PDB file of C-alpha atoms in Angstrom:
ATOM      1  CA  MET M1311      55.406 144.577  87.141  1.00 62.00           C
ATOM      2  CA  ALA M1312      51.974 144.962  85.598  1.00 66.00           C
ATOM      3  CA  MET M1313      50.800 142.301  83.171  1.00 68.00           C
ATOM      4  CA  GLU M1314      50.346 144.961  80.466  1.00 85.00           C
ATOM      5  CA  THR M1315      54.020 145.913  80.669  1.00 85.00           C
ATOM      6  CA  ARG M1316      55.103 142.286  80.478  1.00 86.00           C
ATOM      7  CA  THR M1317      52.898 141.709  77.465  1.00 89.00           C
ATOM      8  CA  LEU M1318      54.235 144.828  75.747  1.00 91.00           C
ATOM      9  CA  LEU M1319      57.833 143.727  76.288  1.00 92.00           C
ATOM     10  CA  VAL M1320      57.170 140.272  74.841  1.00 93.00           C
ATOM     11  CA  GLU M1321      55.292 141.837  71.907  1.00 94.00           C
ATOM     12  CA  HIS M1322      58.214 144.215  71.324  1.00 93.00           C
ATOM     13  CA  TYR M1323      60.615 141.325  70.900  1.00 94.00           C
ATOM     14  CA  LEU M1324      58.111 139.363  68.820  1.00 94.00           C
ATOM     15  CA  LEU M1325      57.934 142.343  66.466  1.00 94.00           C
ATOM     16  CA  LEU M1326      61.730 142.330  66.092  1.00 93.00           C
ATOM     17  CA  ILE M1327      61.680 138.571  65.455  1.00 93.00           C
ATOM     18  CA  LYS M1328      58.937 139.024  62.848  1.00 93.00           C
ATOM     19  CA  ASN M1329      60.944 141.814  61.193  1.00 92.00           C
ATOM     20  CA  ILE M1330      63.932 139.505  60.779  1.00 91.00           C
ATOM     21  CA  ALA M1331      61.672 136.789  59.368  1.00 92.00           C
ATOM     22  CA  TYR M1332      60.013 139.270  57.001  1.00 91.00           C
ATOM     23  CA  LEU M1333      63.335 140.652  55.737  1.00 90.00           C
ATOM     24  CA  THR M1334      64.655 137.133  55.236  1.00 88.00           C
ATOM     25  CA  ALA M1335      61.534 136.211  53.282  1.00 86.00           C
ATOM     26  CA  HIS M1336      62.264 139.110  50.945  1.00 86.00           C
ATOM     27  CA  GLY M1337      65.854 138.169  50.214  1.00 85.00           C
ATOM     28  CA  ILE M1338      67.729 140.170  52.820  1.00 84.00           C
ATOM     29  CA  GLN M1339      70.058 137.882  54.738  1.00 79.00           C
ATOM     30  CA  TYR M1340      69.226 138.782  58.327  1.00 78.00           C
ATOM     31  CA  LEU M1341      68.558 135.268  59.587  1.00 77.00           C
ATOM     32  CA  GLU M1342      71.980 135.040  61.273  1.00 84.00           C
ATOM     33  CA  ARG M1343      70.760 137.812  63.577  1.00 87.00           C
ATOM     34  CA  MET M1344      67.843 135.753  64.875  1.00 88.00           C
ATOM     35  CA  GLU M1345      69.669 133.725  67.528  1.00 89.00           C
ATOM     36  CA  PRO M1346      71.529 136.706  69.066  1.00 91.00           C
ATOM     37  CA  LEU M1347      68.227 138.595  69.159  1.00 92.00           C
ATOM     38  CA  LEU M1348      66.507 135.703  70.920  1.00 93.00           C
ATOM     39  CA  LEU M1349      69.260 135.505  73.532  1.00 92.00           C
ATOM     40  CA  ARG M1350      69.129 139.273  74.131  1.00 94.00           C
ATOM     41  CA  ALA M1351      65.345 139.135  74.348  1.00 95.00           C
ATOM     42  CA  ILE M1352      65.399 136.443  77.027  1.00 95.00           C
ATOM     43  CA  ASP M1353      68.070 138.334  78.982  1.00 95.00           C
ATOM     44  CA  HIS M1354      66.250 141.650  78.706  1.00 94.00           C
ATOM     45  CA  LEU M1355      62.893 140.192  79.705  1.00 95.00           C
ATOM     46  CA  HIS M1356      64.553 138.536  82.698  1.00 94.00           C
ATOM     47  CA  VAL M1357      66.407 141.719  83.740  1.00 94.00           C
ATOM     48  CA  ALA M1358      63.158 143.679  83.351  1.00 92.00           C
ATOM     49  CA  HIS M1359      61.610 141.290  85.914  1.00 91.00           C
ATOM     50  CA  VAL M1360      59.065 139.882  83.490  1.00 92.00           C
ATOM     51  CA  ALA M1361      59.850 136.400  84.812  1.00 93.00           C
ATOM     52  CA  ASP M1362      62.743 134.019  85.326  1.00 95.00           C
ATOM     53  CA  ALA M1363      64.795 133.136  82.233  1.00 95.00           C
ATOM     54  CA  PRO M1364      63.070 129.784  81.473  1.00 96.00           C
ATOM     55  CA  THR M1365      59.654 131.451  81.716  1.00 95.00           C
ATOM     56  CA  CYS M1366      60.791 134.317  79.463  1.00 95.00           C
ATOM     57  CA  LYS M1367      61.954 131.738  76.936  1.00 96.00           C
ATOM     58  CA  ALA M1368      58.565 130.015  77.184  1.00 96.00           C
ATOM     59  CA  LEU M1369      56.725 133.321  76.684  1.00 95.00           C
ATOM     60  CA  LEU M1370      58.687 134.052  73.512  1.00 96.00           C
ATOM     61  CA  THR M1371      58.115 130.504  72.303  1.00 96.00           C
ATOM     62  CA  LEU M1372      54.354 130.826  72.804  1.00 96.00           C
ATOM     63  CA  ALA M1373      54.303 134.190  71.013  1.00 95.00           C
ATOM     64  CA  ILE M1374      56.183 132.763  68.009  1.00 96.00           C
ATOM     65  CA  GLU M1375      53.965 129.655  67.936  1.00 96.00           C
ATOM     66  CA  ASP M1376      50.906 131.913  67.955  1.00 95.00           C
ATOM     67  CA  GLU M1377      52.330 133.940  65.064  1.00 94.00           C
ATOM     68  CA  LEU M1378      52.920 130.734  63.116  1.00 94.00           C
ATOM     69  CA  CYS M1379      49.201 129.986  63.372  1.00 94.00           C
ATOM     70  CA  HIS M1380      48.489 133.175  61.374  1.00 92.00           C
ATOM     71  CA  VAL M1381      51.056 133.072  58.546  1.00 88.00           C
ATOM     72  CA  HIS M1382      48.868 131.525  55.843  1.00 84.00           C
ATOM     73  CA  SER M1383      49.169 134.468  53.436  1.00 83.00           C
ATOM     74  CA  GLN M1384      52.861 135.134  54.093  1.00 83.00           C
ATOM     75  CA  HIS M1385      55.847 134.052  52.035  1.00 86.00           C
ATOM     76  CA  PRO M1386      56.924 130.464  52.933  1.00 89.00           C
ATOM     77  CA  GLN M1387      60.365 131.733  53.990  1.00 91.00           C
ATOM     78  CA  TYR M1388      58.678 133.861  56.658  1.00 92.00           C
ATOM     79  CA  ALA M1389      57.216 130.785  58.348  1.00 93.00           C
ATOM     80  CA  HIS M1390      60.500 128.938  57.895  1.00 92.00           C
ATOM     81  CA  SER M1391      62.354 131.771  59.667  1.00 93.00           C
ATOM     82  CA  LEU M1392      59.909 131.672  62.545  1.00 94.00           C
ATOM     83  CA  ARG M1393      60.323 127.900  62.828  1.00 94.00           C
ATOM     84  CA  MET M1394      64.089 128.426  62.936  1.00 92.00           C
ATOM     85  CA  ALA M1395      63.557 130.866  65.802  1.00 94.00           C
ATOM     86  CA  LEU M1396      61.613 128.164  67.629  1.00 94.00           C
ATOM     87  CA  GLN M1397      64.461 125.717  67.035  1.00 93.00           C
ATOM     88  CA  SER M1398      66.873 128.248  68.511  1.00 91.00           C
ATOM     89  CA  LEU M1399      64.641 128.419  71.568  1.00 93.00           C
ATOM     90  CA  GLY M1400      64.734 124.652  71.868  1.00 89.00           C
ATOM     91  CA  ARG M1401      61.308 123.781  70.449  1.00 71.00           C
TER      92      ARG M1401
END
């Protein structure tokens, strides 16, 4: 699988994770959907031959950590939701 495809798949799931965090920051209780989404993302990335499951988990973790470096102007709940996603991934 080409690196571009792998990157796009990880970015796709990061966008879904960010959407949940954004909705949660604006009062919509979607946070309970974060962990199931993370589990599906890891499974889908693995099935799509992006990498083995631990590496897929690491890729998502790195993407979320990178997003956290750029949340300075966002609502504090947004960053909190992303940190909760990292906790769900074991970070």
